[in-house]
mmCIF file of C-alpha atoms and ligand atoms in Angstrom:
data_model
loop_
_atom_site.group_PDB
_atom_site.id
_atom_site.type_symbol
_atom_site.label_atom_id
_atom_site.label_comp_id
_atom_site.label_asym_id
_atom_site.label_seq_id
_atom_site.Cartn_x
_atom_site.Cartn_y
_atom_site.Cartn_z
ATOM 1 C CA MET A 194 0.065 0.130 -0.149
ATOM 2 C CA GLU A 195 1.514 3.518 -0.523
ATOM 3 C CA THR A 196 1.245 5.633 2.056
ATOM 4 C CA LYS A 197 0.612 9.544 1.439
ATOM 5 C CA ILE A 198 1.408 12.332 3.116
ATOM 6 C CA LEU A 199 -0.301 15.722 2.324
ATOM 7 C CA PRO A 200 -0.746 19.032 4.328
ATOM 8 C CA VAL A 201 -4.082 19.519 5.943
ATOM 9 C CA THR A 202 -5.913 21.311 3.334
ATOM 10 C CA ASP A 203 -9.811 21.097 2.349
ATOM 11 C CA GLU A 204 -9.363 18.118 -0.399
ATOM 12 C CA SER A 205 -6.955 16.210 1.603
ATOM 13 C CA VAL A 206 -9.534 16.556 4.518
ATOM 14 C CA ALA A 207 -12.394 15.191 2.360
ATOM 15 C CA LEU A 208 -10.035 12.292 1.182
ATOM 16 C CA ALA A 209 -9.489 11.440 5.017
ATOM 17 C CA LYS A 210 -13.171 11.606 5.301
ATOM 18 C CA GLU A 211 -13.832 9.352 2.516
ATOM 19 C CA ILE A 212 -11.044 6.829 3.756
ATOM 20 C CA LEU A 213 -12.056 6.767 7.383
ATOM 21 C CA LEU A 214 -15.800 6.377 6.444
ATOM 22 C CA GLY A 215 -15.215 3.853 4.526
ATOM 23 C CA GLY A 216 -13.263 1.613 7.045
ATOM 24 C CA GLY A 217 -10.018 2.662 6.485
ATOM 25 C CA LEU A 218 -7.019 4.314 8.532
ATOM 26 C CA VAL A 219 -5.876 7.689 8.796
ATOM 27 C CA ALA A 220 -3.268 9.310 10.818
ATOM 28 C CA PHE A 221 -3.446 12.988 11.992
ATOM 29 C CA PRO A 222 -1.994 15.621 14.170
ATOM 30 C CA THR A 223 -3.111 16.841 17.236
ATOM 31 C CA GLU A 224 -1.260 19.167 20.092
ATOM 32 C CA THR A 225 0.253 16.215 21.632
ATOM 33 C CA VAL A 226 1.211 13.595 19.657
ATOM 34 C CA TYR A 227 0.050 12.213 15.993
ATOM 35 C CA GLY A 228 -2.762 9.695 15.890
ATOM 36 C CA LEU A 229 -3.901 6.907 13.761
ATOM 37 C CA GLY A 230 -7.433 7.001 13.678
ATOM 38 C CA ALA A 231 -10.497 4.706 12.478
ATOM 39 C CA ASP A 232 -13.698 5.123 12.613
ATOM 40 C CA GLY A 233 -15.079 4.326 15.986
ATOM 41 C CA THR A 234 -18.370 2.797 15.408
ATOM 42 C CA ASN A 235 -17.160 0.598 13.071
ATOM 43 C CA GLY A 236 -15.262 -3.006 14.675
ATOM 44 C CA ASP A 237 -13.512 -4.186 11.529
ATOM 45 C CA ALA A 238 -12.415 -0.861 11.179
ATOM 46 C CA VAL A 239 -10.735 -0.500 14.683
ATOM 47 C CA LYS A 240 -9.294 -3.740 14.488
ATOM 48 C CA LYS A 241 -6.936 -2.935 11.333
ATOM 49 C CA ILE A 242 -5.320 0.103 14.467
ATOM 50 C CA TYR A 243 -4.264 -3.144 16.692
ATOM 51 C CA GLU A 244 -2.838 -5.015 13.485
ATOM 52 C CA ALA A 245 -1.144 -1.678 11.539
ATOM 53 C CA LYS A 246 0.749 -0.987 15.305
ATOM 54 C CA GLY A 247 1.230 -4.466 16.421
ATOM 55 C CA ARG A 248 -0.945 -3.302 19.569
ATOM 56 C CA PRO A 249 -1.450 -6.064 21.952
ATOM 57 C CA THR A 250 -5.462 -6.061 22.202
ATOM 58 C CA ASP A 251 -6.480 -5.384 25.953
ATOM 59 C CA ASN A 252 -5.266 -2.195 25.492
ATOM 60 C CA PRO A 253 -8.366 0.448 24.605
ATOM 61 C CA LEU A 254 -8.461 3.585 22.579
ATOM 62 C CA ILE A 255 -9.211 6.931 23.169
ATOM 63 C CA ALA A 256 -12.461 8.167 20.850
ATOM 64 C CA HIS A 257 -11.618 12.058 19.657
ATOM 65 C CA VAL A 258 -14.167 14.420 18.829
ATOM 66 C CA HIS A 259 -15.054 18.033 17.172
ATOM 67 C CA PRO A 260 -15.712 20.546 20.494
ATOM 68 C CA ASP A 261 -19.597 20.500 18.642
ATOM 69 C CA PHE A 262 -19.913 16.886 19.204
ATOM 70 C CA ASP A 263 -22.149 16.028 22.230
ATOM 71 C CA ILE A 264 -20.261 13.693 24.288
ATOM 72 C CA GLY A 265 -23.393 12.805 26.173
ATOM 73 C CA LYS A 266 -24.238 10.870 23.217
ATOM 74 C CA LEU A 267 -21.099 8.284 23.981
ATOM 75 C CA VAL A 268 -20.872 8.513 27.565
ATOM 76 C CA TYR A 269 -22.210 8.923 30.870
ATOM 77 C CA VAL A 270 -21.537 12.120 32.370
ATOM 78 C CA GLU A 271 -22.184 11.798 35.884
ATOM 79 C CA ASN A 272 -19.821 13.896 38.181
ATOM 80 C CA ASP A 273 -20.367 17.969 38.170
ATOM 81 C CA TYR A 274 -16.582 17.993 38.504
ATOM 82 C CA ALA A 275 -16.263 16.258 34.969
ATOM 83 C CA LEU A 276 -17.975 19.237 33.755
ATOM 84 C CA ARG A 277 -16.094 21.613 35.226
ATOM 85 C CA LEU A 278 -12.810 20.223 34.266
ATOM 86 C CA LYS A 279 -14.275 19.889 30.245
ATOM 87 C CA GLU A 280 -14.841 23.267 30.611
ATOM 88 C CA ALA A 281 -11.499 24.133 31.671
ATOM 89 C CA PHE A 282 -9.672 21.912 29.578
ATOM 90 C CA MET A 283 -11.165 20.635 26.743
ATOM 91 C CA PRO A 284 -10.290 20.908 23.957
ATOM 92 C CA GLY A 285 -6.919 20.218 24.640
ATOM 93 C CA PRO A 286 -4.388 17.779 26.142
ATOM 94 C CA LEU A 287 -6.709 15.851 28.740
ATOM 95 C CA THR A 288 -8.703 12.766 28.243
ATOM 96 C CA MET A 289 -11.236 11.845 30.414
ATOM 97 C CA VAL A 290 -12.573 7.989 30.782
ATOM 98 C CA PHE A 291 -16.563 7.912 31.906
ATOM 99 C CA TYR A 292 -18.854 4.497 31.666
ATOM 100 C CA SER A 293 -19.289 4.324 28.284
ATOM 101 C CA ARG A 294 -22.820 4.228 26.406
ATOM 102 C CA GLY A 295 -21.909 1.646 23.994
ATOM 103 C CA VAL A 296 -21.918 3.944 20.521
ATOM 104 C CA VAL A 297 -17.966 3.377 20.260
ATOM 105 C CA CYS A 298 -17.517 -0.558 19.566
ATOM 106 C CA LYS A 299 -16.509 -2.927 21.962
ATOM 107 C CA GLU A 300 -13.049 -3.734 19.854
ATOM 108 C CA ALA A 301 -12.157 0.038 20.854
ATOM 109 C CA VAL A 302 -12.577 -0.573 24.347
ATOM 110 C CA CYS A 303 -11.656 -4.094 24.533
ATOM 111 C CA GLY A 304 -14.849 -4.971 25.643
ATOM 112 C CA GLY A 305 -14.378 -2.957 28.750
ATOM 113 C CA ASP A 306 -17.407 -0.549 29.869
ATOM 114 C CA THR A 307 -15.817 2.957 29.880
ATOM 115 C CA LEU A 308 -14.794 5.069 26.934
ATOM 116 C CA ALA A 309 -11.762 7.575 27.026
ATOM 117 C CA VAL A 310 -12.396 10.723 25.586
ATOM 118 C CA ARG A 311 -10.640 13.621 24.054
ATOM 119 C CA ILE A 312 -11.434 16.708 22.232
ATOM 120 C CA PRO A 313 -7.959 17.652 20.470
ATOM 121 C CA ARG A 314 -7.016 21.283 19.851
ATOM 122 C CA HIS A 315 -4.640 21.227 17.041
ATOM 123 C CA ALA A 316 -6.930 22.875 14.283
ATOM 124 C CA GLY A 317 -5.956 19.807 11.926
ATOM 125 C CA ALA A 318 -7.552 17.505 13.828
ATOM 126 C CA GLN A 319 -10.382 19.639 14.719
ATOM 127 C CA LYS A 320 -10.793 20.216 11.204
ATOM 128 C CA LEU A 321 -10.771 16.142 10.306
ATOM 129 C CA LEU A 322 -13.330 16.153 13.325
ATOM 130 C CA ARG A 323 -15.583 18.082 12.016
ATOM 131 C CA ALA A 324 -15.624 16.954 8.484
ATOM 132 C CA ALA A 325 -15.707 13.397 9.565
ATOM 133 C CA LYS A 326 -18.540 14.107 12.505
ATOM 134 C CA ILE A 327 -18.093 10.797 13.890
ATOM 135 C CA PRO A 328 -15.647 9.715 16.813
ATOM 136 C CA VAL A 329 -12.378 8.936 15.830
ATOM 137 C CA VAL A 330 -10.378 6.472 17.946
ATOM 138 C CA ALA A 331 -6.892 6.725 17.860
ATOM 139 C CA PRO A 332 -3.702 5.613 19.480
ATOM 140 C CA SER A 333 -0.543 7.398 19.008
ATOM 141 C CA ALA A 334 0.685 6.653 15.561
ATOM 142 C CA ASN A 335 3.827 4.460 16.249
ATOM 143 C CA VAL A 336 4.243 0.675 16.106
ATOM 144 C CA SER A 337 3.852 -0.435 19.210
ATOM 145 C CA LYS A 338 6.453 -0.035 22.186
ATOM 146 C CA HIS A 339 8.070 2.502 19.791
ATOM 147 C CA VAL A 340 8.771 6.245 21.006
ATOM 148 C CA SER A 341 5.600 8.013 20.015
ATOM 149 C CA PRO A 342 5.561 10.536 16.842
ATOM 150 C CA VAL A 343 5.411 14.037 16.636
ATOM 151 C CA THR A 344 5.917 14.630 12.956
ATOM 152 C CA ALA A 345 4.497 13.119 9.781
ATOM 153 C CA GLN A 346 7.340 11.862 8.982
ATOM 154 C CA HIS A 347 7.891 10.031 12.625
ATOM 155 C CA VAL A 348 4.940 8.487 11.675
ATOM 156 C CA PHE A 349 5.942 7.527 8.157
ATOM 157 C CA ASP A 350 8.885 5.771 9.732
ATOM 158 C CA ASP A 351 6.973 3.890 11.404
ATOM 159 C CA LEU A 352 3.858 3.158 9.321
ATOM 160 C CA ALA A 353 4.529 3.464 5.592
ATOM 161 C CA GLY A 354 3.411 0.814 3.568
ATOM 162 C CA LYS A 355 0.629 -0.109 6.492
ATOM 163 C CA ILE A 356 -1.704 3.191 5.850
ATOM 164 C CA PRO A 357 -3.052 4.651 3.564
ATOM 165 C CA LEU A 358 -2.753 8.410 4.278
ATOM 166 C CA ILE A 359 -0.986 10.492 7.037
ATOM 167 C CA LEU A 360 -2.131 14.144 7.298
ATOM 168 C CA ASP A 361 0.956 16.514 8.071
ATOM 169 C CA GLY A 362 0.075 19.437 10.391
ATOM 170 C CA GLY A 363 3.332 20.163 11.339
ATOM 171 C CA LYS A 364 5.486 19.151 14.697
ATOM 172 C CA SER A 365 3.017 18.769 17.856
ATOM 173 C CA ASP A 366 4.069 21.298 20.183
ATOM 174 C CA GLY A 367 3.011 19.412 23.285
ATOM 175 C CA GLY A 368 5.430 16.877 22.764
ATOM 176 C CA ILE A 369 3.960 14.029 25.370
ATOM 177 C CA GLU A 370 0.482 12.589 25.149
ATOM 178 C CA SER A 371 -2.456 13.631 26.890
ATOM 179 C CA THR A 372 -3.078 13.370 31.117
ATOM 180 C CA VAL A 373 -5.845 10.425 30.867
ATOM 181 C CA LEU A 374 -8.055 10.858 34.148
ATOM 182 C CA ASP A 375 -10.761 8.717 35.262
ATOM 183 C CA VAL A 376 -13.779 10.543 36.257
ATOM 184 C CA THR A 377 -16.286 7.693 37.165
ATOM 185 C CA GLU A 378 -15.343 8.263 40.668
ATOM 186 C CA LYS A 379 -16.444 11.015 43.177
ATOM 187 C CA VAL A 380 -12.799 11.803 42.651
ATOM 188 C CA PRO A 381 -11.016 12.248 39.753
ATOM 189 C CA ARG A 382 -7.640 10.023 39.275
ATOM 190 C CA ILE A 383 -4.866 10.008 37.420
ATOM 191 C CA LEU A 384 -4.051 7.184 34.936
ATOM 192 C CA ARG A 385 -1.196 8.442 32.995
ATOM 193 C CA ALA A 386 0.386 11.990 33.519
ATOM 194 C CA GLY A 387 0.564 14.780 30.873
ATOM 195 C CA LEU A 388 0.395 18.302 30.342
ATOM 196 C CA ILE A 389 -2.684 18.685 32.342
ATOM 197 C CA THR A 390 -1.178 18.120 35.777
ATOM 198 C CA ARG A 391 -2.405 16.973 39.009
ATOM 199 C CA GLU A 392 -2.302 20.567 40.267
ATOM 200 C CA MET A 393 -4.240 21.893 37.598
ATOM 201 C CA ILE A 394 -6.927 19.361 38.044
ATOM 202 C CA ALA A 395 -7.076 19.792 41.715
ATOM 203 C CA ALA A 396 -7.596 23.417 41.249
ATOM 204 C CA VAL A 397 -11.088 22.856 39.513
ATOM 205 C CA ALA A 398 -12.241 19.557 40.582
ATOM 206 C CA GLY A 399 -11.421 20.358 44.328
ATOM 207 C CA ASP A 400 -9.335 17.084 44.911
ATOM 208 C CA CYS A 401 -7.350 14.435 42.872
ATOM 209 C CA GLU A 402 -5.592 11.435 42.986
ATOM 210 C CA ILE A 403 -3.163 9.354 40.958
ATOM 211 C CA ALA A 404 -3.300 5.945 40.519
ATOM 212 C CA SER A 405 -0.610 3.945 41.784
ATOM 213 C CA HIS A 406 -0.364 0.536 39.728
ATOM 214 C CA LEU A 407 1.158 -1.043 42.364
ATOM 215 C CA PRO A 408 0.754 -5.207 42.207
ATOM 216 C CA GLY A 409 -2.616 -5.983 43.249
ATOM 217 C CA ASP A 410 -3.951 -2.740 41.996
ATOM 218 C CA LYS A 411 -7.058 -3.044 40.017
ATOM 219 C CA ILE A 412 -6.103 -1.362 36.702
ATOM 220 C CA ARG A 413 -8.224 0.658 35.114
ATOM 221 C CA SER A 414 -5.407 1.839 32.252
ATOM 222 C CA PRO A 415 -3.990 -1.055 30.565
ATOM 223 C CA GLY A 416 -1.604 0.819 28.637
ATOM 224 C CA VAL A 417 0.425 1.639 31.649
ATOM 225 C CA LYS A 418 1.349 -2.233 32.356
ATOM 226 C CA TYR A 419 3.242 -2.582 29.028
ATOM 227 C CA ARG A 420 6.767 -1.447 27.904
ATOM 228 C CA HIS A 421 6.544 2.237 25.974
ATOM 229 C CA TYR A 422 8.494 4.936 24.071
ATOM 230 C CA MET A 423 11.697 2.337 23.182
ATOM 231 C CA PRO A 424 14.421 3.527 20.908
ATOM 232 C CA ARG A 425 15.862 1.254 18.644
ATOM 233 C CA CYS A 426 18.944 1.506 20.223
ATOM 234 C CA LYS A 427 20.500 0.833 23.921
ATOM 235 C CA THR A 428 18.836 4.003 26.188
ATOM 236 C CA ALA A 429 20.595 4.665 29.717
ATOM 237 C CA ARG A 430 18.955 6.630 32.152
ATOM 238 C CA PHE A 431 20.891 8.377 34.568
ATOM 239 C CA CYS A 432 19.519 10.555 37.503
ATOM 240 C CA ALA A 433 20.240 14.499 37.628
ATOM 241 C CA GLU A 434 22.986 14.067 40.134
ATOM 242 C CA ASP A 435 24.857 11.179 38.253
ATOM 243 C CA THR A 436 26.585 12.945 35.925
ATOM 244 C CA ALA A 437 30.211 11.470 36.369
ATOM 245 C CA ARG A 438 29.230 8.158 35.676
ATOM 246 C CA ALA A 439 27.260 9.155 32.739
ATOM 247 C CA ALA A 440 30.115 10.509 31.542
ATOM 248 C CA ALA A 441 32.050 7.524 32.140
ATOM 249 C CA LEU A 442 29.838 5.776 30.303
ATOM 250 C CA TYR A 443 29.707 7.828 26.980
ATOM 251 C CA ASP A 444 33.567 8.458 27.045
ATOM 252 C CA ARG A 445 34.111 4.128 27.175
ATOM 253 C CA ALA A 446 31.592 3.832 24.633
ATOM 254 C CA ALA A 447 33.147 6.288 22.208
ATOM 255 C CA GLU A 448 36.782 4.557 23.222
ATOM 256 C CA GLU A 449 35.008 1.258 21.806
ATOM 257 C CA GLY A 450 34.353 2.516 18.675
ATOM 258 C CA LYS A 451 30.225 3.180 19.381
ATOM 259 C CA LYS A 452 28.514 6.590 18.852
ATOM 260 C CA PRO A 453 27.295 7.686 22.134
ATOM 261 C CA VAL A 454 24.964 10.795 22.455
ATOM 262 C CA ILE A 455 23.835 12.653 25.517
ATOM 263 C CA LEU A 456 19.914 13.556 26.216
ATOM 264 C CA CYS A 457 19.649 16.689 28.939
ATOM 265 C CA GLU A 458 18.235 19.433 29.573
ATOM 266 C CA SER A 459 20.427 22.839 28.903
ATOM 267 C CA GLY A 460 21.549 23.642 32.254
ATOM 268 C CA ALA A 461 23.180 19.954 32.537
ATOM 269 C CA LYS A 462 24.952 20.576 28.967
ATOM 270 C CA VAL A 463 28.356 22.256 30.594
ATOM 271 C CA ARG A 464 28.767 18.662 32.626
ATOM 272 C CA PHE A 465 29.360 16.903 29.042
ATOM 273 C CA ALA A 466 31.729 19.711 27.323
ATOM 274 C CA GLY A 467 33.300 18.216 24.048
ATOM 275 C CA ARG A 468 30.721 15.546 23.663
ATOM 276 C CA GLU A 469 27.671 14.911 21.324
ATOM 277 C CA ILE A 470 24.321 16.038 23.250
ATOM 278 C CA ILE A 471 20.676 16.731 22.221
ATOM 279 C CA ASP A 472 19.498 19.532 24.151
ATOM 280 C CA LEU A 473 15.930 18.808 25.692
ATOM 281 C CA GLY A 474 15.318 22.501 26.233
ATOM 282 C CA GLY A 475 15.483 24.589 29.850
ATOM 283 C CA SER A 476 11.446 24.186 31.383
ATOM 284 C CA GLY A 477 9.422 21.288 32.266
ATOM 285 C CA GLU A 478 6.884 22.468 28.913
ATOM 286 C CA GLU A 479 9.901 22.593 26.710
ATOM 287 C CA ILE A 480 11.592 19.062 27.932
ATOM 288 C CA ALA A 481 7.965 17.622 27.496
ATOM 289 C CA SER A 482 8.134 18.980 23.946
ATOM 290 C CA ASN A 483 11.009 18.073 22.938
ATOM 291 C CA LEU A 484 11.198 14.861 24.304
ATOM 292 C CA PHE A 485 10.151 11.849 21.851
ATOM 293 C CA ALA A 486 11.641 13.928 19.031
ATOM 294 C CA ALA A 487 15.136 13.670 20.911
ATOM 295 C CA LEU A 488 14.607 10.245 21.588
ATOM 296 C CA ARG A 489 13.798 9.751 17.825
ATOM 297 C CA GLU A 490 16.725 11.930 17.015
ATOM 298 C CA GLY A 491 19.269 10.038 19.080
ATOM 299 C CA GLU A 492 18.459 6.298 17.865
ATOM 300 C CA ARG A 493 19.014 8.054 14.226
ATOM 301 C CA ARG A 494 22.601 9.622 15.343
ATOM 302 C CA ALA A 495 23.766 7.395 17.549
ATOM 303 C CA ASP A 496 23.986 3.685 18.895
ATOM 304 C CA LEU A 497 23.814 4.209 22.267
ATOM 305 C CA ILE A 498 21.879 6.960 24.085
ATOM 306 C CA ILE A 499 22.159 8.465 27.606
ATOM 307 C CA ALA A 500 19.354 10.432 28.998
ATOM 308 C CA ILE A 501 20.028 12.388 31.922
ATOM 309 C CA GLU A 502 16.701 12.978 34.260
ATOM 310 C CA PRO A 503 15.599 16.407 34.366
ATOM 311 C CA ALA A 504 16.034 17.989 37.760
ATOM 312 C CA GLY A 505 12.456 19.052 38.461
ATOM 313 C CA ARG A 506 10.049 17.220 39.964
ATOM 314 C CA GLY A 507 5.872 18.073 40.187
ATOM 315 C CA GLY A 508 3.880 19.503 37.349
ATOM 316 C CA VAL A 509 4.613 18.445 33.672
ATOM 317 C CA TYR A 510 7.891 16.384 35.035
ATOM 318 C CA ASP A 511 5.510 13.693 36.516
ATOM 319 C CA GLY A 512 4.344 13.300 32.560
ATOM 320 C CA VAL A 513 8.194 13.300 31.678
ATOM 321 C CA MET A 514 9.337 11.338 34.074
ATOM 322 C CA ASN A 515 6.948 8.595 33.248
ATOM 323 C CA ARG A 516 7.811 8.869 29.518
ATOM 324 C CA LEU A 517 11.871 8.964 30.347
ATOM 325 C CA CYS A 518 11.656 6.061 32.622
ATOM 326 C CA LYS A 519 9.666 3.602 30.735
ATOM 327 C CA ALA A 520 12.134 4.809 27.315
ATOM 328 C CA ALA A 521 15.248 4.187 29.191
ATOM 329 C CA GLU A 522 16.225 1.632 31.588
ATOM 330 C CA LYS A 523 18.550 3.247 34.990
ATOM 331 C CA TYR A 524 21.869 2.224 34.415
ATOM 332 C CA GLU A 525 23.434 0.938 37.847
ATOM 333 C CA GLU A 526 27.350 -0.146 38.071
ATOM 334 C CA GLY A 527 27.860 -3.108 35.418
ATOM 335 C CA GLY A 528 24.518 -2.800 33.250
ATOM 336 C CA PHE A 529 21.056 -2.086 33.066
ATOM 337 C CA SER A 530 18.163 -2.921 35.465
ATOM 338 C CA HIS A 531 15.066 -0.934 35.647
HETATM 339 O O1 TXA B 52 -2.260 12.488 23.525
HETATM 340 C C1 TXA B 52 -2.483 11.298 23.557
HETATM 341 O O2 TXA B 52 -3.378 10.797 24.263
HETATM 342 C C2 TXA B 52 -2.585 10.766 22.088
HETATM 343 C C3 TXA B 52 -3.539 11.405 20.767
HETATM 344 C C4 TXA B 52 -3.276 10.723 19.703
HETATM 345 O O3 TXA B 52 -4.690 11.608 21.301
HETATM 346 N N1 TXA B 52 -3.249 9.359 21.926
HETATM 347 C C5 TXA B 52 -2.790 8.267 22.670
HETATM 348 O O4 TXA B 52 -3.453 7.111 22.705
HETATM 349 O O5 TXA B 52 -1.875 8.458 23.489
HETATM 350 P P1 TXA B 52 -2.770 5.721 23.187
HETATM 351 O O6 TXA B 52 -3.615 4.673 22.800
HETATM 352 O O7 TXA B 52 -1.149 5.478 22.734
HETATM 353 O O8 TXA B 52 -2.703 6.031 24.642
HETATM 354 C C6 TXA B 52 -3.883 5.866 25.500
HETATM 355 C C7 TXA B 52 -3.999 5.971 26.811
HETATM 356 C C8 TXA B 52 -3.706 3.931 27.216
HETATM 357 O O9 TXA B 52 -2.654 3.832 28.180
HETATM 358 C C9 TXA B 52 -4.421 3.567 27.755
HETATM 359 O O10 TXA B 52 -4.562 1.987 28.196
HETATM 360 C C10 TXA B 52 -5.508 4.287 27.900
HETATM 361 O O11 TXA B 52 -5.032 5.749 27.405
HETATM 362 N N2 TXA B 52 -7.335 4.406 28.188
HETATM 363 C C11 TXA B 52 -7.684 4.471 26.772
HETATM 364 N N3 TXA B 52 -9.261 3.940 26.752
HETATM 365 C C12 TXA B 52 -9.108 3.809 28.254
HETATM 366 C C13 TXA B 52 -10.310 3.325 29.466
HETATM 367 N N4 TXA B 52 -11.480 3.024 28.270
HETATM 368 N N5 TXA B 52 -9.891 3.176 30.751
HETATM 369 C C14 TXA B 52 -8.435 3.919 31.074
HETATM 370 N N6 TXA B 52 -7.929 3.833 30.141
HETATM 371 C C15 TXA B 52 -7.579 3.755 28.966
HETATM 372 MG MG1 MG B 53 0.945 5.432 22.672
#
């Protein structure tokens, strides 16, 4: 199958709509990462997403709708705080999990009774959703376990030949996926950290819990139990204070003829002078925005990525650390461990 990359225009969106309504797949930009969309009411179309990505079939999908779409048609909105959160953060990088009305097919929710709903802010995504008028279910448009895509080229690198169309809306500037929030209980609970932080949610909803995902916990977001975001080369993670050991690993690898590269926040660069560096940026938002593109650039340029954790904690750093810890194994003396 030929895979076209087209800028988002009236013509390309009309083509994308035709493909979606015909049961096919279309990759499209959002402000977090690129999504791989299918008609959420068509079980056969949704199965193609799992095949194209190699995604485990017990990991449900997010339904994406236009701001004008009445989400009450898809889910039961039972808690007032969820309405306030919708008012505050949608459209935007927040996904809320409600009890489903069953309009979105069982293949997309893996037979579960809940549905995750998101209203993207990206103009390209909205143009597609406005035209399609259906819930478009979409995971990130990468091969399962690989780094999420933030450009049309990243999607092409993973899925060329497997899907007919990628709508190109430029680089996704949010850079990490939406916050996934369970709103079925009296207190909202973060299932996956993201750009809408616990602090932001608590300020609107009054309170906000974070799912622990400990052994024995009832896992409400199956995605969290899988490995994710893995570059195609060895990737070592060091904490912010551990720069001497990180530099030593770099130097040893370089001596052995390997091509290492350091990924670190701007403030840590001075500690790696004279070495290849990919700069993640200064603030938590910048680091989130650059992280996936940096990991993909790292795997392209090097055969060993040495990722230095940013020093900041809380807020958007929760989402950054969650991605980084899955992408990169912690490097202990003598080898890798998690
Ligand atoms: O920013 C994003 O959320 C991107 C863009 C494309 O919208 N999408 C995305 O999808 O990251 P995906 O499939 O890569 O991650 C969705 C996460 C998974 O961890 C999944 O388990 C969880 O959301 N999820 C989906 N439906 C759920 C449900 N009904 N209950 C609990 N968790 C759910
Ligand atoms: Mg994903």
